[in-house]
Coordinates of C-alpha atoms in Angstrom, one line a residue:
X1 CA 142.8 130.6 131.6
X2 CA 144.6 133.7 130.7
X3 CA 147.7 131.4 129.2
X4 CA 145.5 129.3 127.1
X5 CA 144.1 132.5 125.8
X6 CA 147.3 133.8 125.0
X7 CA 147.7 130.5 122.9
X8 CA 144.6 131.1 121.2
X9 CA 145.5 134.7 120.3
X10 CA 148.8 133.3 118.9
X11 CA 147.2 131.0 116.2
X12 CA 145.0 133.8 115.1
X13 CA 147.8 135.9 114.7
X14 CA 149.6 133.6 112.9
X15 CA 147.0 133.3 110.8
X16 CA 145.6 136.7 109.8
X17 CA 147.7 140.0 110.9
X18 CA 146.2 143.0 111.4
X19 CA 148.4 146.5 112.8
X20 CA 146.7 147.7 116.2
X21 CA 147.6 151.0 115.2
X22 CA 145.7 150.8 112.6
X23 CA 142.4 151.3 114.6
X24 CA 143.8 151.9 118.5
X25 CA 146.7 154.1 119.8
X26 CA 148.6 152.7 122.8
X27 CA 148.8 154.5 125.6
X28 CA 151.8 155.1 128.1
X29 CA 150.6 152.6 130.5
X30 CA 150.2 150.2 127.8
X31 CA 152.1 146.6 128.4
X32 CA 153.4 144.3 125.8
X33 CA 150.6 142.0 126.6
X34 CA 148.0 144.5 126.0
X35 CA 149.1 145.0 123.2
X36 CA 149.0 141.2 121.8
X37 CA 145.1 141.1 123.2
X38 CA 144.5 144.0 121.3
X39 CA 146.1 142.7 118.5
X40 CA 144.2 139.5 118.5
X41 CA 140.9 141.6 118.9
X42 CA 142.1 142.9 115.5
X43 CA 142.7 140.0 113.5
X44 CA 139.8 137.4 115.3
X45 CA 136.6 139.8 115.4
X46 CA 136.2 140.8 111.4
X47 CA 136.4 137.6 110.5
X48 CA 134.1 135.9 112.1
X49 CA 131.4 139.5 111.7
X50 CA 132.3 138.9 108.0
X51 CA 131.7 134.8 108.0
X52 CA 128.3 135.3 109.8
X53 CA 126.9 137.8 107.6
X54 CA 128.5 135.6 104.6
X55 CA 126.4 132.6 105.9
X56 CA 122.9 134.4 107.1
X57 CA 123.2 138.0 105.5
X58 CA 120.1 139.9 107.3
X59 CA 117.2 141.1 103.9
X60 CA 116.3 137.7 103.3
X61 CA 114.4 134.5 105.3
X62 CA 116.4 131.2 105.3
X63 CA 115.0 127.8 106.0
X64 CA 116.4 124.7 106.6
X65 CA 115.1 121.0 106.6
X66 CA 115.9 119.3 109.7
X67 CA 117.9 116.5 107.9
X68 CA 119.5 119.9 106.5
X69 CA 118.8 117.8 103.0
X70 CA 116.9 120.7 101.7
X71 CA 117.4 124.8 101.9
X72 CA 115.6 127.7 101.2
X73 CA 116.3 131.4 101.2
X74 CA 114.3 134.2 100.0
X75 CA 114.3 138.2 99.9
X76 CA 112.0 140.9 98.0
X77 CA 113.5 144.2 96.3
X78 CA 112.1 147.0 97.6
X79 CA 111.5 148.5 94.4
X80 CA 109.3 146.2 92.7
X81 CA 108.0 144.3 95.1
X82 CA 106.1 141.6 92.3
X83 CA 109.7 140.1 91.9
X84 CA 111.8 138.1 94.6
X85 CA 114.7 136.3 94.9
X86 CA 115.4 132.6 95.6
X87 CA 117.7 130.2 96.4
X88 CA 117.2 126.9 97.0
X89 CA 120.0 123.7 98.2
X90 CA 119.1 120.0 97.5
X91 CA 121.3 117.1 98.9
X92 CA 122.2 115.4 95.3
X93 CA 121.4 111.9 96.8
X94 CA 117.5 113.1 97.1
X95 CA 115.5 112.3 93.8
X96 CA 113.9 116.1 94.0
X97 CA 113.1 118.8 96.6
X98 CA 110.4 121.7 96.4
X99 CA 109.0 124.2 98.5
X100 CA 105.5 125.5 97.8
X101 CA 104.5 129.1 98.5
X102 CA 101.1 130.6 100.0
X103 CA 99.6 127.6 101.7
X104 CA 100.2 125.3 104.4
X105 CA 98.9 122.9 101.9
X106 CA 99.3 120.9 99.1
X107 CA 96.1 122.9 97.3
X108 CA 96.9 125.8 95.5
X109 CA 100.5 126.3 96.1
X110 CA 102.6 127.8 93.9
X111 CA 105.5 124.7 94.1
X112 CA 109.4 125.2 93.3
X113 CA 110.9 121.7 92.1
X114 CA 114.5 121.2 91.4
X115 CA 116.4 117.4 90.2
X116 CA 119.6 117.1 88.6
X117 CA 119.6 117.1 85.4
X118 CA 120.6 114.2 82.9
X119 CA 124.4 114.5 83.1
X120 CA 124.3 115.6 87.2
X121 CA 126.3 118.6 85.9
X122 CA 123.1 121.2 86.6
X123 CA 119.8 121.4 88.2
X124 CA 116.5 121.1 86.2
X125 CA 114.0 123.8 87.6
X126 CA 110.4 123.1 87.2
X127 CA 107.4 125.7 88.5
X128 CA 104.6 123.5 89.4
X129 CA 100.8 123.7 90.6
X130 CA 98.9 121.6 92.4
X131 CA 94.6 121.5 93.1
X132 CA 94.5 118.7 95.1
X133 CA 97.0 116.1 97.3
X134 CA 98.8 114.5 94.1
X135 CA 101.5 115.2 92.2
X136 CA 101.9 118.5 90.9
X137 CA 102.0 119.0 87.0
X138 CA 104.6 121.5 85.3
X139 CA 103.4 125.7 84.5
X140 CA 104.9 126.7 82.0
X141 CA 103.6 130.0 82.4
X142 CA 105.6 131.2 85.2
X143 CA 108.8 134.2 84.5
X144 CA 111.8 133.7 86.3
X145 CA 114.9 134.7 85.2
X146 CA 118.3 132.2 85.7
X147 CA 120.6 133.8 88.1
X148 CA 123.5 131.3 89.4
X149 CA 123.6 127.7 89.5
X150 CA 126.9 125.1 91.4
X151 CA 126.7 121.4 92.3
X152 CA 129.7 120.5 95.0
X153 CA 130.5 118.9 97.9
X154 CA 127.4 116.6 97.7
X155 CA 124.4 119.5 97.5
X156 CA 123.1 121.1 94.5
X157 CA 122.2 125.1 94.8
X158 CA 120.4 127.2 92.0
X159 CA 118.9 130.7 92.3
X160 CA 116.6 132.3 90.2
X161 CA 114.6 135.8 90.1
X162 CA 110.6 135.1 89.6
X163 CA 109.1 137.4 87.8
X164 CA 105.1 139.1 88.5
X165 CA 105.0 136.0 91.1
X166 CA 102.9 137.4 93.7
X167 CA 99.7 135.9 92.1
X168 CA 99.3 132.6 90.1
X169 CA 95.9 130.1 89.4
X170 CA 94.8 129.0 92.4
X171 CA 92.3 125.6 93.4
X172 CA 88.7 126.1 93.0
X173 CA 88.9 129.1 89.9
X174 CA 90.7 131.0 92.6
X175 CA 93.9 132.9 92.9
X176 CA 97.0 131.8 94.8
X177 CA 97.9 134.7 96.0
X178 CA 102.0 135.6 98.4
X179 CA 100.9 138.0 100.9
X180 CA 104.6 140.3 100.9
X181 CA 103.5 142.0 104.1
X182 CA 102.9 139.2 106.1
X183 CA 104.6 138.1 108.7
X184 CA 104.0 134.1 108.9
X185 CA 102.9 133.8 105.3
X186 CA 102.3 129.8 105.1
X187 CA 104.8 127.9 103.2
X188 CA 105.2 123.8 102.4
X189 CA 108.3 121.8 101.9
X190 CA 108.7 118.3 100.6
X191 CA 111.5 115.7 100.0
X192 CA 111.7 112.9 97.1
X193 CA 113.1 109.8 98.3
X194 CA 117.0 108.9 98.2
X195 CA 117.5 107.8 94.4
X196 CA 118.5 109.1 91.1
X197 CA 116.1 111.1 89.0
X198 CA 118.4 112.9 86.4
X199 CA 116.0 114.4 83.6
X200 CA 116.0 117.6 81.9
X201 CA 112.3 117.6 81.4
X202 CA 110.6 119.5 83.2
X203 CA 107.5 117.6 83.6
X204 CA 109.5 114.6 85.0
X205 CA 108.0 111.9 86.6
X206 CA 108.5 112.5 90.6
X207 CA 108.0 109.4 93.1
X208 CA 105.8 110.3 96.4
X209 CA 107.6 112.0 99.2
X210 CA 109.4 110.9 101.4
X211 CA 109.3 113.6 104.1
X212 CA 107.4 116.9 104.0
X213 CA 106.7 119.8 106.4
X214 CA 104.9 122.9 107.2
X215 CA 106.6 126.8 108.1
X216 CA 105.8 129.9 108.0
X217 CA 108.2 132.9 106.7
X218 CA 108.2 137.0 107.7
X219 CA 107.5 138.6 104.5
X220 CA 108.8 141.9 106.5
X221 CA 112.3 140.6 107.3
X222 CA 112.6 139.8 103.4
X223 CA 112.8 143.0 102.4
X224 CA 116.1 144.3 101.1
X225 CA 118.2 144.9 98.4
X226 CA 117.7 142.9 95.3
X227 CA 119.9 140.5 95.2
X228 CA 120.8 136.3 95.5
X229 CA 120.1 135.0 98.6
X230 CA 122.7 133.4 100.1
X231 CA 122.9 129.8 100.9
X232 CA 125.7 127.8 102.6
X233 CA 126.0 125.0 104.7
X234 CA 126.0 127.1 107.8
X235 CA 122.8 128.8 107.1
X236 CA 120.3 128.7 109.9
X237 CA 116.8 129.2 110.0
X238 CA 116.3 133.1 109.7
X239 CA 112.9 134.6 109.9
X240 CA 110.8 131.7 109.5
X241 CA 108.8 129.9 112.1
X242 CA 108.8 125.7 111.4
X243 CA 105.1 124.8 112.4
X244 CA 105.3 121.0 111.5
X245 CA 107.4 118.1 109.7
X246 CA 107.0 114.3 109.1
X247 CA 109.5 111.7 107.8
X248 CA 109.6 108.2 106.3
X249 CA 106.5 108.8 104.4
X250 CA 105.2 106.1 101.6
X251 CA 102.3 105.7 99.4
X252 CA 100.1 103.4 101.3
X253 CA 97.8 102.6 97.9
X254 CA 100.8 101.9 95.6
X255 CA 102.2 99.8 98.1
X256 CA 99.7 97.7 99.0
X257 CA 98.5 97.6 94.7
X258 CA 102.4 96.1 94.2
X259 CA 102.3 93.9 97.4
X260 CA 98.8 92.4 96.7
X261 CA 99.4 91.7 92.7
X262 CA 103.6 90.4 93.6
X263 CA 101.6 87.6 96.2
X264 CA 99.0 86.7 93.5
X265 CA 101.4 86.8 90.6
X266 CA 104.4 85.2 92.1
X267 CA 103.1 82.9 95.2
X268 CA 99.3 82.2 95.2
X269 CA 98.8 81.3 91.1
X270 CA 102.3 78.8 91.1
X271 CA 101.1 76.8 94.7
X272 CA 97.7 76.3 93.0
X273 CA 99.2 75.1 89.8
X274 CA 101.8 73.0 91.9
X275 CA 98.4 71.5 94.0
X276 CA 96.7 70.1 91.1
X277 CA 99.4 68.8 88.9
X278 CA 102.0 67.4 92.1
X279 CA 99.6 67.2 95.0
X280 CA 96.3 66.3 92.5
X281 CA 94.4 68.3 94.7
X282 CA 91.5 70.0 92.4
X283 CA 89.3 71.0 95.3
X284 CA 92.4 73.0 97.1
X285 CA 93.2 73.9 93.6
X286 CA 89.9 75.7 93.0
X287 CA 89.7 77.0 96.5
X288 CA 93.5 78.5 96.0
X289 CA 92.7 80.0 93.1
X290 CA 89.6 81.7 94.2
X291 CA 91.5 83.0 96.8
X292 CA 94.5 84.1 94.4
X293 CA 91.9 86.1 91.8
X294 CA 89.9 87.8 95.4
X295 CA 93.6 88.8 96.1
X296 CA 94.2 90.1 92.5
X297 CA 90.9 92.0 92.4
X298 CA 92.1 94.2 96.0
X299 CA 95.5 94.8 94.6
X300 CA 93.6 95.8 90.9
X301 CA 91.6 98.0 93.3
X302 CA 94.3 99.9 94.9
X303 CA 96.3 100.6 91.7
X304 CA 93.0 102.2 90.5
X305 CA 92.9 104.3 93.5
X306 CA 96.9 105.8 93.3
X307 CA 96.8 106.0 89.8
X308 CA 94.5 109.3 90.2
X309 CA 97.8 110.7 92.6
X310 CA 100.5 110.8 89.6
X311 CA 100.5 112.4 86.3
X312 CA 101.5 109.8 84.2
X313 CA 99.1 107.5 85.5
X314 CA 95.6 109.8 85.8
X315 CA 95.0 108.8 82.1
X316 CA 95.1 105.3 82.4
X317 CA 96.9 105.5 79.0
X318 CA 100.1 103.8 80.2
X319 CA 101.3 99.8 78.9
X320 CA 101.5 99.0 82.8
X321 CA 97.7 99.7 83.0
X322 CA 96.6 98.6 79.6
X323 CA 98.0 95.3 80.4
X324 CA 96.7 95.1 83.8
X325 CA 93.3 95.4 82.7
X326 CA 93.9 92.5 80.0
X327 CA 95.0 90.3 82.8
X328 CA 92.3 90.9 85.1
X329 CA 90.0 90.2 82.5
X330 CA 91.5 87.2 81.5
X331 CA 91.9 85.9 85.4
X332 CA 88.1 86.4 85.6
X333 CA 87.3 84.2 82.3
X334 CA 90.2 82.0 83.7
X335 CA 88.3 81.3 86.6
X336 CA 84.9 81.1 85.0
X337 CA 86.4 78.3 82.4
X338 CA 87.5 76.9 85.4
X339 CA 84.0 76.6 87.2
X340 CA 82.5 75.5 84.0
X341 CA 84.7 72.6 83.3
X342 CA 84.0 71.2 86.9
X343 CA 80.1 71.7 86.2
X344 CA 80.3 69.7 83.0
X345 CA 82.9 67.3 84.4
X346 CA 80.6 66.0 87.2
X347 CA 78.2 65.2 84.6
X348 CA 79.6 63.2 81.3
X349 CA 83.0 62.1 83.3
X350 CA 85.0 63.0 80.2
X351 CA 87.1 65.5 78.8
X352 CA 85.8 69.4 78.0
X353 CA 86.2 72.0 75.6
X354 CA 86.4 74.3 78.7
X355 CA 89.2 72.4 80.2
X356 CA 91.5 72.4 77.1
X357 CA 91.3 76.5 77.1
X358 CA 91.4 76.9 80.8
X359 CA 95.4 75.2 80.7
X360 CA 96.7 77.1 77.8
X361 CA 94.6 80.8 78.5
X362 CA 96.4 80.2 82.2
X363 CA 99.8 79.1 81.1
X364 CA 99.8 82.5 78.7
X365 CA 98.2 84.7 81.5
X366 CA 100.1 83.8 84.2
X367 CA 103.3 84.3 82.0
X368 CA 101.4 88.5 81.0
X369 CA 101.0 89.1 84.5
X370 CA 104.5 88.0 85.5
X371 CA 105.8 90.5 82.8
X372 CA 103.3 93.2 83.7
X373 CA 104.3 92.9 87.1
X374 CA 108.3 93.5 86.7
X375 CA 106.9 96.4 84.3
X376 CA 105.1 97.8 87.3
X377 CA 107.9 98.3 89.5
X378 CA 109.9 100.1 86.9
X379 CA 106.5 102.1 85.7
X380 CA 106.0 103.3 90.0
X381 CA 110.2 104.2 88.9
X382 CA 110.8 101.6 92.6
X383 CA 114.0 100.5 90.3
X384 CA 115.6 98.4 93.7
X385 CA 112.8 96.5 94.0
X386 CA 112.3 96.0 89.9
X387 CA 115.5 94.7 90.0
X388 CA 115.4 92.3 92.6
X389 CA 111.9 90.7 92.0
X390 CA 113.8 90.0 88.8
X391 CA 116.5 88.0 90.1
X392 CA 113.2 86.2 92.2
X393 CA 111.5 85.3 89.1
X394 CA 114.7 84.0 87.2
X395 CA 115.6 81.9 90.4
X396 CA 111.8 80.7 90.1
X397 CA 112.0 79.9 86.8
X398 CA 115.4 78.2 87.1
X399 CA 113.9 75.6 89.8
X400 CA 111.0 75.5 88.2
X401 CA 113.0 74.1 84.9
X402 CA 114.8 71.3 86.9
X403 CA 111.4 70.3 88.5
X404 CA 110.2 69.8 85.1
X405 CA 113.1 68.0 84.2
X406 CA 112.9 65.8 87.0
X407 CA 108.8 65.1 86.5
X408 CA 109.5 64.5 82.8
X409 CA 112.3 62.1 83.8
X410 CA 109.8 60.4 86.6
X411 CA 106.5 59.7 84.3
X412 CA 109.0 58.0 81.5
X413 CA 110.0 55.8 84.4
X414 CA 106.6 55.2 85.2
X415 CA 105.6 54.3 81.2
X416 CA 108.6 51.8 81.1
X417 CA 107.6 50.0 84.4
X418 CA 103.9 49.6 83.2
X419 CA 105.0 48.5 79.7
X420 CA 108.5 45.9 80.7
X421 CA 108.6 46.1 84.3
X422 CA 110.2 47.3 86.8
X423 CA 113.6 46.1 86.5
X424 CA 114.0 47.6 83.0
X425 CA 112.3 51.2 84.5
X426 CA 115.6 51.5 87.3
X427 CA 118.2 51.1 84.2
X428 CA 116.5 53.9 82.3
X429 CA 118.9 56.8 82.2
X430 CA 122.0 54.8 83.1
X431 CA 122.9 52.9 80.1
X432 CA 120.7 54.2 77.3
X433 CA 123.6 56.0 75.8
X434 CA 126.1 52.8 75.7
X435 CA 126.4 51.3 72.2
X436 CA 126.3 48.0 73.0
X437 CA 127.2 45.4 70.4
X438 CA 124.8 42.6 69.7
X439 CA 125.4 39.9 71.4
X440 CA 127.5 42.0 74.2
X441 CA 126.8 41.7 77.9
X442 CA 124.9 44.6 79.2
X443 CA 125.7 44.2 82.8
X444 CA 123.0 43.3 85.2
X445 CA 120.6 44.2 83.1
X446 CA 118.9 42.6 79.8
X447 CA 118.5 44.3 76.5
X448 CA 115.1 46.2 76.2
X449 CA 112.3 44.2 74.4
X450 CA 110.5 45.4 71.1
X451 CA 108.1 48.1 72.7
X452 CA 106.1 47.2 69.9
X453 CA 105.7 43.4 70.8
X454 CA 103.9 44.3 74.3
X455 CA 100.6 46.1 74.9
X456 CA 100.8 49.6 75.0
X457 CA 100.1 51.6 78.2
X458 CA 96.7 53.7 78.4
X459 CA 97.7 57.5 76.7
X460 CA 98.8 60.0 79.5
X461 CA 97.3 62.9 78.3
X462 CA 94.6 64.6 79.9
X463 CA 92.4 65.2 77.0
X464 CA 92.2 61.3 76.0
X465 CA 89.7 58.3 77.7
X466 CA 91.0 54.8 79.2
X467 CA 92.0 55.9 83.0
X468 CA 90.4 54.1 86.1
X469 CA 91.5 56.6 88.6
X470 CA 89.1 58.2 90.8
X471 CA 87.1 61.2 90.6
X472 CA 88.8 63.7 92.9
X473 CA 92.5 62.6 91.4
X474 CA 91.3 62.2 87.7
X475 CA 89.8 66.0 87.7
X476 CA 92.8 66.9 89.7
X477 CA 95.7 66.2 87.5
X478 CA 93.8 64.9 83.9
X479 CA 91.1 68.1 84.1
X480 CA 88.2 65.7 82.4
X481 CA 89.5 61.7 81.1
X482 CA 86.4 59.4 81.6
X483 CA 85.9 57.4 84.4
X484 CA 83.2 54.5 85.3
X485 CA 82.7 56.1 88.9
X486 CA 78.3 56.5 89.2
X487 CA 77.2 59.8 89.4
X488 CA 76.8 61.6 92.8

């Protein structure tokens, strides 16, 4: 043990040199050895005094996150006790951090929020208050004073000097009020999830927490010359007490709002369309479709209830909910068209009024809420999941296209079979581009006759008389062409 110390010593030596006589005179039973302990003694024990106090000087409290994402570290002059000092140390990868002063609470906290700003070059600081559990908005009536600023090796510090901050507008007419002789004044601490924000406004849009937590600090330890509170990556917890934390943290409401509206919008509304004009299903079709708008209606619900949680959604001013409310109206006299064509239907057997608006009013809503549901994911700022329900919805419409195609492609087979048979109907779309001579052979099969020798087939569309299909598939796929079925 004594030889690997003497290796230690060595590479401290080597490293910082310090004279032993400088501090300590030999004596005459002094041996060379002694001499090199005392001489690493010398050159190892300042520098690590002066590293420690560098990294958690004693006058100020220091807290850390337990991801060590966030840092905070705070001291009070002891002339003028109405100003302190702060520093605070954000992970850059985090969208924000803040740490709110004087409760153990989101009400009436006095709230310290920090983001990069636009060009990730410096930090945007924005004072905040908060009455109630929602996002706090920006005071602009708060003094501080810019002290020192740096952004390296991942982490983000500013420090600043607030000004008269012992008291500021509290919840309920009240005060919020720092108690600088405390010694477990209550303290909050929160964490933005891991994205980019980069603004330099000050009232920026923040997204909901992803982690928060509870301490206390001791007001009495923070006492101490006025100056920046130091803040490094081997800061500890000084003179604060943690009391409690929680992580992976989501907003439950907006969640389920843009889970409940993407099922609708993207699965429900398609399958019922696909029922009635594939499957010719109307009574699934109405069912599915009752379901869809019951579906709609909870997710319209919930967005209601978290819009009251943000600031740039409280005043229901925004396009996302402007729209929204269009589409829920329009799904509700959607489905009401719907019901009424079915009514009338079951008694003249022929085409409505009601059924002509109920396809084109859900062909154009279905396309609004598509939109207005991409719109949302960027609006809630969830920009990974914006972008990949996009790719989803071009894939959708990509398919969807070629089904078309294919149907389109189908029903022309069908016309030419019921006007010229079906031997002419299997040689559509393989030689229909030749330019065949006349008189030239065409292969196995025979020129096509003079469509307009034969009888023409009964019209396909949905709004026009002459089908003999029954009830259930004429409703389902012609919504209303006459039929000689007796009434019910």
């Amino acid at each position: 043990m004594r030889l690997s110390s003497f290796w230690r010593c060595a590479a401290a030596v080597a490293g910082k040199f310090v004279p032993p006589w400088a501090t300590w005179s030999p004596s005459k039973n002094t041996t060379p050895l002694d001499l090199f302990y005392r001489l690493c003694d010398t050159a190892l024990v300042p520098s690590f005094a002066t590293a420690e106090d560098a990294d958690n000087p004693s006058g100020q409290s220091t807290f850390i996150s337990p991801d060590k994402d966030l840092g905070f570290a705070f001291t009070i002059g002891n002339e003028d006790v109405n100003d302190y000092f702060v520093t605070m140390r954000l992970k850059t990868s985090r969208s924000w951090g803040a740490i709110g002063l004087g409760s153990h609470d989101m009400v009436g906290a006095l709230y310290f929020v920090m983001y990069l700003n636009e060009k990730a070059d410096n930090v945007t600081f924005s004072p905040r208050l908060a009455y109630g559990n929602y996002e706090p908005y920006f005071y602009d009536k708060m003094k501080w004073q810019y002290l020192s600023h740096s952004i390296k090796d991942g982490f983000a510090t500013f420090s600043f000097r607030c000004i008269e901050c012992q008291n500021w507008p509290g919840a309920n007419s009240g005060k919020g009020y720092l108690d600088l002789n405390s010694n477990s004044q209550k303290s909050i601490w929160a964490l933005g999830p891991r994205q980019k924000l980069r603004s330099n406004d000050q009232t920026a849009a923040l997204r909901f927490h992803e982690s928060h937590g509870v301490f206390s600090i001791d007001m009495a330890r923070t006492k101490g010359a006025e100056d920046t509170p130091a803040l490094t990556d081997k800061s500890v917890d000084e003179g604060i007490t943690q009391v409690e934390h929680a992580t992976k943290l989501w907003d439950v409401k907006s969640s389920m709002h843009a889970a409940l509206m993407t099922l609708a919008v993207l699965v429900l509304f398609p399958l019922g369309i696909v029922l009635l004009r594939v499957g010719r299903w109307a009574a699934w079709h109405g069912i599915n479709q009752m379901v869809a708008l019951i579906v709609v209606l909870a997710g319209f619900g919930m967005g209601i209830a978290t819009s009251f949680h943000y600031n740039r959604s409280k005043k229901f001013n925004s396009a996302h909910q402007i729209i929204g409310l269009l589409v829920v109206a329009f799904l509700l006299g959607q489905f009401t068209l719907g019901v009424m064509h079915h009514l009338e239907f079951r008694q003249t057997r022929s085409p409505t009024k009601y059924g002509r608006i109920h396809v084109w009013l859900g062909n154009g809503v279905l396309l609004l809420a598509i939109f207005n549901m991409l719109y949302g994911y960027f609006f809630a700022m969830n920009y990974a999941a914006a972008l990949g329900l996009c790719i989803t919805v071009m894939v959708l419409c990509v398919a969807a296209l070629f089904f078309s195609i294919r149907q389109i492609r189908a029903a022309k087979k069908r016309r030419i079979a019921a006007a010229f048979g079906a031997a002419q109907a299997a040689s559509y779309g393989e030689d229909r581009w030749s330019d065949n001579e006349p008189g030239t052979a065409r292969g196995d099969h025979d020129p096509l006759p003079n469509p307009r020798t034969q009888t023409a087939p009964s019209s396909p569309s949905p709004w026009k008389s002459g089908s003999r299909m029954s009830y259930d598939a004429e409703e389902g796929h012609e919504l209303g062409t006459t039929t000689k079925k007796p009434f019910p």
